[in-house]
Tab-separated table of C-alpha atoms and ligand atoms in Angstrom:
chain	number	residue	atom	x	y	z
A	293	UNK	CA	55.469	-59.471	191.317
A	294	UNK	CA	56.261	-63.225	191.144
A	295	UNK	CA	54.117	-64.801	188.406
A	296	UNK	CA	53.739	-68.576	188.176
A	297	UNK	CA	52.853	-70.822	185.227
A	298	UNK	CA	51.516	-74.242	186.265
A	299	UNK	CA	50.886	-77.195	183.960
A	300	UNK	CA	48.720	-80.173	184.887
A	301	UNK	CA	50.836	-82.766	186.673
A	302	UNK	CA	50.665	-86.559	186.564
A	303	UNK	CA	50.906	-87.492	190.268
A	304	UNK	CA	52.529	-86.759	193.640
A	305	UNK	CA	54.330	-89.272	195.846
A	306	UNK	CA	56.543	-89.132	198.959
A	307	UNK	CA	56.991	-88.734	202.717
A	308	UNK	CA	57.231	-85.241	204.178
A	309	UNK	CA	57.655	-83.255	207.373
A	310	UNK	CA	56.020	-79.816	207.338
A	311	UNK	CA	56.981	-76.554	209.071
A	312	UNK	CA	55.449	-75.755	212.445
A	313	UNK	CA	51.896	-74.514	212.805
A	314	UNK	CA	51.571	-70.764	212.212
A	315	UNK	CA	48.891	-70.129	214.874
A	316	UNK	CA	50.768	-72.100	217.536
A	317	UNK	CA	54.124	-70.515	216.592
A	318	UNK	CA	52.779	-66.987	217.132
A	319	UNK	CA	51.176	-67.973	220.435
A	320	UNK	CA	54.423	-69.599	221.602
A	321	UNK	CA	56.212	-66.228	221.230
A	322	UNK	CA	53.487	-64.177	222.912
A	323	UNK	CA	52.962	-66.477	225.890
A	324	UNK	CA	56.697	-67.162	226.392
A	325	UNK	CA	57.345	-63.393	226.252
A	326	UNK	CA	55.001	-62.677	229.175
A	327	UNK	CA	56.091	-65.679	231.235
A	328	UNK	CA	58.974	-66.133	233.661
A	329	UNK	CA	61.945	-68.151	232.385
A	330	UNK	CA	63.598	-69.141	229.129
A	331	UNK	CA	61.601	-71.035	226.485
A	332	UNK	CA	63.220	-72.959	223.633
A	333	UNK	CA	60.742	-73.391	220.775
A	334	UNK	CA	61.463	-76.123	218.219
A	335	UNK	CA	59.961	-76.589	214.731
A	336	UNK	CA	58.973	-72.904	214.746
A	337	UNK	CA	57.280	-71.606	211.576
A	338	UNK	CA	59.477	-69.107	209.736
A	339	UNK	CA	56.536	-67.830	207.684
A	340	UNK	CA	56.160	-64.035	207.594
A	341	UNK	CA	53.338	-63.994	210.167
A	342	UNK	CA	55.196	-65.651	213.072
A	343	UNK	CA	58.274	-63.549	212.171
A	344	UNK	CA	56.066	-60.502	212.643
A	345	UNK	CA	55.130	-61.785	216.109
A	346	UNK	CA	58.846	-62.039	216.958
A	347	UNK	CA	59.478	-58.472	215.725
A	348	UNK	CA	56.571	-57.071	217.747
A	349	UNK	CA	57.757	-58.629	221.018
A	350	UNK	CA	61.364	-57.600	220.380
A	351	UNK	CA	60.058	-54.054	220.000
A	352	UNK	CA	58.351	-54.505	223.381
A	353	UNK	CA	61.754	-55.218	224.921
A	354	UNK	CA	61.768	-59.041	224.961
A	355	UNK	CA	65.047	-60.793	224.142
A	356	UNK	CA	64.382	-63.358	221.383
A	357	UNK	CA	67.038	-65.371	219.521
A	358	UNK	CA	66.027	-67.134	216.313
A	359	UNK	CA	67.927	-69.682	214.223
A	360	UNK	CA	66.232	-70.467	210.919
A	361	UNK	CA	68.321	-73.515	209.838
A	362	UNK	CA	67.471	-75.379	213.055
A	363	UNK	CA	63.902	-73.922	213.122
A	364	UNK	CA	64.527	-72.933	216.737
A	365	UNK	CA	63.611	-69.783	218.645
A	366	UNK	CA	64.610	-68.931	222.217
A	367	UNK	CA	62.520	-66.445	224.194
A	368	UNK	CA	63.709	-64.893	227.455
A	369	UNK	CA	60.410	-64.114	229.186
A	370	UNK	CA	59.846	-60.690	230.724
A	371	UNK	CA	57.006	-61.713	233.041
A	372	UNK	CA	53.438	-60.417	232.913
A	373	UNK	CA	54.371	-56.774	233.462
A	374	UNK	CA	57.963	-56.635	232.218
A	375	UNK	CA	57.273	-55.390	228.690
A	376	UNK	CA	58.789	-51.999	227.800
A	377	UNK	CA	57.062	-49.029	226.185
A	378	UNK	CA	58.260	-49.083	222.558
A	379	UNK	CA	59.962	-46.156	220.852
A	380	UNK	CA	57.584	-45.281	218.007
A	381	UNK	CA	54.819	-47.338	216.424
A	382	UNK	CA	54.989	-51.145	216.124
A	383	UNK	CA	54.333	-52.689	212.715
A	384	UNK	CA	52.441	-56.012	212.857
A	385	UNK	CA	52.729	-56.775	209.127
A	386	UNK	CA	49.664	-58.550	207.764
A	387	UNK	CA	49.372	-60.937	210.700
A	388	UNK	CA	45.878	-60.771	212.199
A	389	UNK	CA	46.886	-63.204	214.941
A	390	UNK	CA	49.840	-60.980	215.941
A	391	UNK	CA	47.808	-57.771	215.948
A	392	UNK	CA	44.713	-59.056	217.747
A	393	UNK	CA	46.479	-61.185	220.372
A	394	UNK	CA	49.071	-58.493	221.094
A	395	UNK	CA	46.218	-56.052	221.769
A	396	UNK	CA	45.082	-58.456	224.519
A	397	UNK	CA	48.540	-58.315	226.132
A	398	UNK	CA	48.861	-54.533	225.710
A	399	UNK	CA	45.484	-54.063	227.394
A	400	UNK	CA	47.267	-55.126	230.585
A	401	UNK	CA	50.350	-52.876	230.200
A	402	UNK	CA	50.624	-49.565	231.944
A	403	UNK	CA	51.844	-47.656	228.867
A	404	UNK	CA	50.475	-46.432	225.580
A	405	UNK	CA	51.550	-47.926	222.243
A	406	UNK	CA	50.383	-47.866	218.636
A	407	UNK	CA	50.095	-50.938	216.434
A	408	UNK	CA	50.145	-50.393	212.678
A	409	UNK	CA	49.417	-52.975	209.965
A	410	UNK	CA	50.146	-53.807	206.337
A	411	UNK	CA	47.778	-53.095	203.442
A	412	UNK	CA	45.570	-56.180	203.769
A	413	UNK	CA	45.391	-56.256	207.586
A	414	UNK	CA	44.556	-52.532	207.649
A	415	UNK	CA	41.342	-53.423	205.799
A	416	UNK	CA	40.271	-56.132	208.283
A	417	UNK	CA	37.696	-55.480	211.056
A	418	UNK	CA	38.991	-54.748	214.568
A	419	UNK	CA	35.859	-53.687	216.477
A	420	UNK	CA	35.347	-57.340	217.418
A	421	UNK	CA	38.508	-57.130	219.545
A	422	UNK	CA	38.548	-53.478	220.633
A	423	UNK	CA	34.958	-53.674	222.000
A	424	UNK	CA	35.589	-56.353	224.682
A	425	UNK	CA	39.015	-54.904	225.605
A	426	UNK	CA	37.397	-51.484	226.168
A	427	UNK	CA	34.785	-53.178	228.353
A	428	UNK	CA	37.654	-54.487	230.477
A	429	UNK	CA	38.988	-50.930	230.863
A	430	UNK	CA	41.595	-50.492	228.110
A	431	UNK	CA	41.725	-47.068	226.491
A	432	UNK	CA	41.739	-47.678	222.710
A	433	UNK	CA	41.714	-45.349	219.717
A	434	UNK	CA	41.525	-46.693	216.185
A	435	UNK	CA	40.773	-45.622	212.639
A	436	UNK	CA	37.025	-45.539	212.029
A	437	UNK	CA	35.297	-46.872	208.912
A	438	UNK	CA	34.270	-44.416	206.171
A	439	UNK	CA	31.423	-42.076	207.092
A	440	UNK	CA	27.993	-43.555	206.378
A	441	UNK	CA	29.272	-47.138	206.406
A	442	UNK	CA	28.538	-49.750	209.079
A	443	UNK	CA	30.330	-48.892	212.355
A	444	UNK	CA	33.745	-50.574	212.152
A	445	UNK	CA	37.296	-49.953	213.350
A	446	UNK	CA	40.645	-50.596	211.677
A	447	UNK	CA	44.394	-50.417	212.384
A	448	UNK	CA	46.364	-48.346	213.293
A	449	UNK	CA	45.254	-48.838	216.888
A	450	UNK	CA	46.583	-46.951	219.911
A	451	UNK	CA	46.069	-48.729	223.208
A	452	UNK	CA	46.788	-47.672	226.787
A	453	UNK	CA	46.270	-50.441	229.294
A	454	UNK	CA	46.499	-50.864	232.995
A	455	UNK	CA	44.410	-52.435	235.693
A	456	UNK	CA	41.556	-54.333	234.029
A	457	UNK	CA	38.126	-55.441	235.211
A	458	UNK	CA	37.003	-59.024	234.554
A	459	UNK	CA	34.078	-59.477	232.144
A	460	UNK	CA	31.662	-62.153	231.032
A	461	UNK	CA	31.613	-61.956	227.254
A	462	UNK	CA	29.591	-63.800	224.635
A	463	UNK	CA	31.552	-63.631	221.360
A	464	UNK	CA	29.350	-62.183	218.570
A	465	UNK	CA	31.471	-64.004	215.939
A	466	UNK	CA	33.237	-67.345	216.316
A	467	UNK	CA	36.844	-66.111	216.356
A	468	UNK	CA	39.848	-67.707	218.043
A	469	UNK	CA	41.795	-64.469	217.672
A	470	UNK	CA	39.196	-62.459	219.591
A	471	UNK	CA	38.806	-65.199	222.216
A	472	UNK	CA	42.606	-65.310	222.650
A	473	UNK	CA	42.914	-61.529	223.003
A	474	UNK	CA	40.331	-61.556	225.819
A	475	UNK	CA	42.009	-64.546	227.496
A	476	UNK	CA	45.388	-62.773	227.446
A	477	UNK	CA	43.808	-59.577	228.808
A	478	UNK	CA	42.089	-61.778	231.431
A	479	UNK	CA	45.553	-62.551	232.842
A	480	UNK	CA	45.708	-58.893	233.930
A	481	UNK	CA	42.148	-58.576	235.287
A	482	UNK	CA	41.116	-58.396	238.877
A	483	UNK	CA	38.949	-61.541	239.062
A	484	UNK	CA	37.450	-64.172	236.772
A	485	UNK	CA	36.928	-63.415	233.060
A	486	UNK	CA	34.433	-65.712	231.340
A	487	UNK	CA	34.126	-66.144	227.561
A	488	UNK	CA	31.193	-67.876	225.895
A	489	UNK	CA	31.684	-69.098	222.317
A	490	UNK	CA	28.805	-69.421	219.810
A	491	UNK	CA	30.766	-72.233	218.142
A	492	UNK	CA	33.952	-73.819	219.462
A	493	UNK	CA	37.073	-72.387	217.780
A	494	UNK	CA	40.742	-73.459	217.834
A	495	UNK	CA	41.884	-73.732	221.453
A	496	UNK	CA	45.667	-73.367	221.063
A	497	UNK	CA	45.759	-70.400	223.473
A	498	UNK	CA	43.901	-72.331	226.175
A	499	UNK	CA	46.184	-75.366	225.757
A	500	UNK	CA	49.356	-73.269	225.843
A	501	UNK	CA	48.225	-71.182	228.807
A	502	UNK	CA	47.635	-74.441	230.688
A	503	UNK	CA	51.170	-75.538	229.749
A	504	UNK	CA	52.418	-72.275	231.324
A	505	UNK	CA	50.357	-72.976	234.512
A	506	UNK	CA	47.815	-70.171	234.020
A	507	UNK	CA	44.573	-70.186	236.028
A	508	UNK	CA	42.335	-71.381	233.189
A	509	UNK	CA	39.302	-73.682	233.133
A	510	UNK	CA	37.552	-74.791	229.967
A	511	UNK	CA	34.006	-76.095	229.508
A	512	UNK	CA	32.103	-77.101	226.355
A	513	UNK	CA	31.457	-73.574	225.138
A	514	UNK	CA	32.898	-71.390	227.884
A	515	UNK	CA	36.328	-70.621	229.279
A	516	UNK	CA	37.205	-68.963	232.580
A	517	UNK	CA	40.575	-67.314	233.192
A	518	UNK	CA	41.965	-65.581	236.258
A	519	UNK	CA	45.288	-64.186	237.397
A	520	UNK	CA	47.086	-66.788	239.492
A	521	UNK	CA	50.420	-64.947	239.473
A	522	UNK	CA	53.209	-65.187	236.901
A	523	UNK	CA	53.097	-67.714	234.024
A	524	UNK	CA	55.896	-70.282	234.305
A	525	UNK	CA	57.757	-71.439	231.201
A	526	UNK	CA	57.788	-75.197	230.598
A	527	UNK	CA	61.344	-74.694	229.230
A	528	UNK	CA	60.698	-76.332	225.845
A	529	UNK	CA	57.877	-76.295	223.301
A	530	UNK	CA	57.640	-78.452	220.184
A	531	UNK	CA	55.406	-76.931	217.495
A	532	UNK	CA	53.436	-79.577	215.557
A	533	UNK	CA	53.333	-79.500	211.739
A	534	UNK	CA	50.746	-77.111	210.297
A	535	UNK	CA	47.501	-78.876	209.304
A	536	UNK	CA	46.485	-75.828	207.228
A	537	UNK	CA	49.672	-76.115	205.144
A	538	UNK	CA	49.230	-79.903	204.959
A	539	UNK	CA	45.706	-79.441	203.553
A	540	UNK	CA	46.972	-78.224	200.171
A	541	UNK	CA	49.034	-81.398	199.777
A	542	UNK	CA	46.248	-83.633	201.139
A	543	UNK	CA	43.709	-82.299	198.622
A	544	UNK	CA	46.212	-82.439	195.753
A	545	UNK	CA	46.993	-86.095	196.545
A	546	UNK	CA	43.299	-86.948	196.848
A	547	UNK	CA	42.395	-85.480	193.430
A	548	UNK	CA	45.465	-86.507	191.350
A	549	UNK	CA	45.033	-90.153	190.229
A	550	UNK	CA	47.895	-92.492	191.196
A	551	UNK	CA	49.118	-90.239	194.039
A	552	UNK	CA	50.029	-91.104	197.628
A	553	UNK	CA	51.787	-89.185	200.428
A	554	UNK	CA	52.632	-89.553	204.107
A	555	UNK	CA	52.816	-86.380	206.220
A	556	UNK	CA	54.429	-86.812	209.645
A	557	UNK	CA	53.882	-85.062	213.006
A	558	UNK	CA	50.945	-82.930	211.974
A	559	UNK	CA	48.656	-81.099	214.413
A	560	UNK	CA	45.449	-83.090	214.858
A	561	UNK	CA	43.778	-80.609	217.191
A	562	UNK	CA	40.050	-81.415	216.769
A	563	UNK	CA	39.199	-77.697	216.406
A	564	UNK	CA	41.639	-77.450	213.491
A	565	UNK	CA	41.290	-80.727	211.619
A	566	UNK	CA	37.692	-80.522	210.369
A	567	UNK	CA	38.981	-80.888	206.806
A	568	UNK	CA	39.911	-84.538	207.451
A	569	UNK	CA	36.326	-85.485	208.380
A	570	UNK	CA	34.885	-83.598	205.392
A	571	UNK	CA	37.320	-85.165	202.917
A	572	UNK	CA	36.546	-88.622	204.338
A	573	UNK	CA	32.806	-87.924	203.804
A	574	UNK	CA	33.729	-87.021	200.226
A	575	UNK	CA	35.288	-90.471	199.832
A	576	UNK	CA	38.964	-89.547	200.325
A	577	UNK	CA	41.317	-92.360	201.325
A	578	UNK	CA	42.930	-90.828	204.440
A	579	UNK	CA	44.470	-92.748	207.339
A	580	UNK	CA	45.796	-91.422	210.644
A	581	UNK	CA	48.569	-93.251	212.514
A	582	UNK	CA	51.109	-92.711	215.338
A	583	UNK	CA	48.829	-90.484	217.389
A	584	UNK	CA	50.605	-88.701	220.239
A	585	UNK	CA	50.944	-85.360	222.014
A	586	UNK	CA	53.316	-82.407	221.578
A	587	UNK	CA	52.843	-80.611	224.903
A	588	UNK	CA	49.058	-80.244	225.112
A	589	UNK	CA	48.563	-80.458	221.325
A	590	UNK	CA	47.479	-83.749	219.674
A	591	UNK	CA	49.634	-84.820	216.712
A	592	UNK	CA	49.885	-87.773	214.321
A	593	UNK	CA	50.828	-88.939	210.827
A	594	UNK	CA	48.422	-88.595	207.889
A	595	UNK	CA	48.608	-90.836	204.836
A	596	UNK	CA	46.538	-90.065	201.740
A	597	UNK	CA	45.892	-91.958	198.497
A	598	UNK	CA	43.999	-90.610	195.522
A	599	UNK	CA	40.385	-91.657	194.997
A	600	UNK	CA	37.304	-90.372	193.165
A	601	UNK	CA	35.669	-87.796	195.455
A	602	UNK	CA	31.923	-87.151	195.704
A	603	UNK	CA	30.112	-83.953	196.756
A	604	UNK	CA	29.333	-83.267	200.435
A	605	UNK	CA	27.452	-80.811	202.643
A	606	UNK	CA	29.599	-78.744	205.038
A	607	UNK	CA	27.510	-77.417	207.923
A	608	UNK	CA	27.828	-74.028	209.621
A	609	UNK	CA	28.913	-75.546	212.933
A	610	UNK	CA	31.890	-77.246	211.224
A	611	UNK	CA	33.180	-73.984	209.725
A	612	UNK	CA	35.491	-72.837	212.578
A	613	UNK	CA	37.346	-76.184	212.497
A	614	UNK	CA	38.193	-75.701	208.792
A	615	UNK	CA	37.874	-71.948	208.264
A	616	UNK	CA	41.333	-71.597	206.671
A	617	UNK	CA	40.882	-74.775	204.598
A	618	UNK	CA	37.683	-73.615	202.835
A	619	UNK	CA	39.498	-72.349	199.713
A	620	UNK	CA	41.238	-75.679	199.118
A	621	UNK	CA	38.064	-77.581	200.040
A	622	UNK	CA	36.333	-75.619	197.262
A	623	UNK	CA	38.983	-77.001	194.929
A	624	UNK	CA	38.299	-80.543	196.218
A	625	UNK	CA	34.558	-79.986	195.637
A	626	UNK	CA	35.275	-78.831	192.063
A	627	UNK	CA	36.853	-82.239	191.322
A	628	UNK	CA	34.229	-84.215	193.298
A	629	UNK	CA	31.305	-85.759	191.427
A	630	UNK	CA	27.974	-84.102	192.296
A	631	UNK	CA	26.882	-81.177	194.410
A	632	UNK	CA	28.744	-79.736	197.417
A	633	UNK	CA	27.212	-77.132	199.722
A	634	UNK	CA	29.293	-74.956	202.081
A	635	UNK	CA	26.928	-73.369	204.639
A	636	UNK	CA	27.577	-70.301	206.837
A	637	UNK	CA	30.790	-69.164	205.131
A	638	UNK	CA	30.301	-65.404	205.773
A	639	UNK	CA	33.556	-65.011	207.761
A	640	UNK	CA	35.527	-65.819	204.594
A	641	UNK	CA	34.850	-62.233	203.497
A	642	UNK	CA	36.933	-60.956	206.476
A	643	UNK	CA	40.163	-62.859	205.723
A	644	UNK	CA	43.396	-61.639	204.032
A	645	UNK	CA	41.154	-61.034	201.043
A	646	UNK	CA	37.449	-61.704	200.507
A	647	UNK	CA	37.943	-65.421	199.852
A	648	UNK	CA	34.385	-65.945	198.589
A	649	UNK	CA	35.125	-63.509	195.766
A	650	UNK	CA	38.712	-64.674	195.132
A	651	UNK	CA	37.831	-68.361	194.912
A	652	UNK	CA	34.543	-68.078	192.986
A	653	UNK	CA	36.099	-65.742	190.373
A	654	UNK	CA	39.128	-67.995	189.895
A	655	UNK	CA	37.280	-71.316	189.822
A	656	UNK	CA	34.681	-69.923	187.376
A	657	UNK	CA	37.553	-68.986	185.042
A	658	UNK	CA	38.672	-72.625	185.137
A	659	UNK	CA	35.156	-73.765	184.185
A	660	UNK	CA	33.745	-74.706	187.611
A	661	UNK	CA	29.968	-74.484	188.153
A	662	UNK	CA	30.014	-72.441	191.378
A	663	UNK	CA	27.513	-69.994	192.873
A	664	UNK	CA	27.074	-68.008	196.082
A	665	UNK	CA	23.592	-67.957	197.607
A	666	UNK	CA	22.416	-65.617	200.354
A	667	UNK	CA	19.786	-67.314	202.459
A	668	UNK	CA	18.358	-66.184	205.812
A	669	UNK	CA	21.110	-63.552	206.249
A	670	UNK	CA	23.918	-66.075	205.802
A	671	UNK	CA	25.958	-67.016	202.747
A	672	UNK	CA	26.471	-70.444	201.287
A	673	UNK	CA	28.510	-71.681	198.326
A	674	UNK	CA	27.209	-74.313	195.887
A	675	UNK	CA	29.579	-76.250	193.655
A	676	UNK	CA	28.480	-78.797	191.055
A	677	UNK	CA	31.744	-80.632	190.518
A	678	UNK	CA	33.197	-83.462	188.493
A	679	UNK	CA	33.728	-81.834	185.084
A	680	UNK	CA	37.404	-81.361	184.065
A	681	UNK	CA	38.920	-77.986	184.978
A	682	UNK	CA	40.793	-76.080	182.265
A	683	UNK	CA	43.827	-73.835	182.678
A	684	UNK	CA	43.169	-70.068	182.871
A	685	UNK	CA	44.712	-66.757	183.981
A	686	UNK	CA	43.846	-66.467	187.677
A	687	UNK	CA	44.784	-64.195	190.580
A	688	UNK	CA	46.033	-64.769	194.122
A	689	UNK	CA	44.343	-61.489	195.185
A	690	UNK	CA	47.494	-61.149	197.314
A	691	UNK	CA	46.206	-63.955	199.559
A	692	UNK	CA	48.441	-66.940	200.431
A	693	UNK	CA	45.626	-69.466	200.751
A	694	UNK	CA	43.947	-68.409	197.492
A	695	UNK	CA	47.350	-68.681	195.747
A	696	UNK	CA	48.116	-72.195	197.065
A	697	UNK	CA	44.555	-73.423	196.420
A	698	UNK	CA	44.774	-72.255	192.807
A	699	UNK	CA	48.150	-73.972	192.363
A	700	UNK	CA	46.510	-77.216	193.570
A	701	UNK	CA	43.596	-76.718	191.139
A	702	UNK	CA	46.048	-75.947	188.310
A	703	UNK	CA	48.099	-79.103	188.932
A	704	UNK	CA	44.982	-81.248	188.547
A	705	UNK	CA	43.547	-79.278	185.586
A	706	UNK	CA	43.942	-79.670	181.824
A	707	UNK	CA	46.306	-77.171	180.131
A	708	UNK	CA	48.320	-74.342	181.649
A	709	UNK	CA	47.258	-71.914	184.388
A	710	UNK	CA	48.921	-68.567	185.099
A	711	UNK	CA	48.768	-67.238	188.655
A	712	UNK	CA	49.779	-63.651	189.399
A	713	UNK	CA	51.643	-62.516	192.515
A	714	UNK	CA	52.529	-65.669	194.420
A	715	UNK	CA	54.993	-64.015	196.830
A	716	UNK	CA	52.103	-63.888	199.346
A	717	UNK	CA	52.671	-67.630	199.944
A	718	UNK	CA	55.570	-66.624	202.235
A	719	UNK	CA	53.003	-65.481	204.793
A	720	UNK	CA	52.445	-69.030	206.001
A	721	UNK	CA	54.341	-71.570	203.888
A	722	UNK	CA	57.606	-70.288	202.315
A	723	UNK	CA	58.682	-73.857	201.369
A	724	UNK	CA	55.427	-74.699	199.547
A	725	UNK	CA	56.768	-74.663	195.981
A	726	UNK	CA	60.034	-76.473	196.736
A	727	UNK	CA	58.197	-79.203	198.696
A	728	UNK	CA	55.698	-79.557	195.888
A	729	UNK	CA	58.435	-79.897	193.274
A	730	UNK	CA	60.026	-82.688	195.328
A	731	UNK	CA	56.702	-84.569	195.453
A	732	UNK	CA	55.772	-84.313	191.751
A	733	UNK	CA	56.628	-87.461	189.774
B	59	LIG	C1	43.550	-67.770	213.751
B	59	LIG	C2	42.181	-67.777	213.830
B	59	LIG	C3	41.320	-67.677	212.636
B	59	LIG	C4	42.084	-68.072	211.392
B	59	LIG	C5	43.410	-67.385	211.290
B	59	LIG	C6	44.286	-67.739	212.467
B	59	LIG	C7	44.323	-67.818	215.009
B	59	LIG	O1	40.901	-66.320	212.496
B	59	LIG	O2	41.291	-67.801	210.256
B	59	LIG	O3	44.087	-67.758	210.106
B	59	LIG	O4	45.565	-67.954	214.955
B	59	LIG	O5	43.704	-67.716	216.074
B	59	LIG	P1	39.599	-65.724	213.264
B	59	LIG	O6	39.882	-65.690	214.708
B	59	LIG	O7	39.428	-64.353	212.679
B	59	LIG	O8	38.472	-66.652	212.902
């Protein structure tokens, strides 16, 4: 177990480029693998999750060459139906995106395979993805929840696909992973598959499928996909910098007096960058420049200077656009003067760990006035911020985003903080600590 001691720091300063976006990196492997042609992917994320996606598709017979120093991956696409039945089970690690999206692809394959998962992913709910895929005709067996508990399904999951029927499906939870799995399965269905979203979620799959010339049409809250023949590789994909990784550095800069940073070529996808709007409402000094496009993904540079933050209300409909940034936003709220309210945060309980528990326990230990309120069947978090935080012994709960959020809190706190088990950071941002060290003055 890697244990980390963090002392309050004076300030951060510098210009940085961040690794490629984790969600887009995984999608680039999956969609290239089932397309025709060779795809060269640049600025690929070498976090554990996208590496798991590579392993899974290699096991399905796809030739993939990766070169870490140049952050480049080359995928030789097998076409929609060219995947091979694997020998034995396929391990998806703890990558929810890999497991759920791959199920969508396997729903269209005429063979049976079993996907297994690591300790944390094996505890995460899968019924949300198995239910619509079964409706389309996939034959799926999974591990059921303990007797007497709410009906739920978990990995390992055995799936036998084949010819699928199109469906119209209203997502019961706002989830880009579930939406993406159905979209990928929709490529194998006999007609038009329509998905209706309760709240708009990240649309990286839709954008990338369009780049690969899929038959996809998007409306405000609905997406229609149909099989228009093979997907065609655009040849090259550039992965934008990861806004979720950037968020730890953005919040740290905002709350550490005298700090300023410039982060270049970051994804500014509107369904991913909700944190920018919230931090601006809190009084953060954030400027966006050099807006452009990387394929179909909007990108730009973000510069941040420290300023005194004030509390803000985060509404339920904003949650999908900042779902992964909630832990670090809770840290920002702890340093902001006044009350912050995070509404409709229930989905945080279904992440790598229960992030409501991990963050409230840790922040309380550092002296933050934080409480969780259940109102009208939905959970909200209240933080009365602005008092200094003090160092404490906290836990990552084995979750990368809890670990990095607590390192940010510790750097802006008084005294020393001890964080257990920080190896989980490798899941999304292996260079986090070295980049941070280079920025600390
Ligand atoms: C992701 C979608 C979100 C997010 C996760 C990555 C994706 O999960 O929290 O880190 O790549 O589509 P849900 O779909 O479960 O909301």
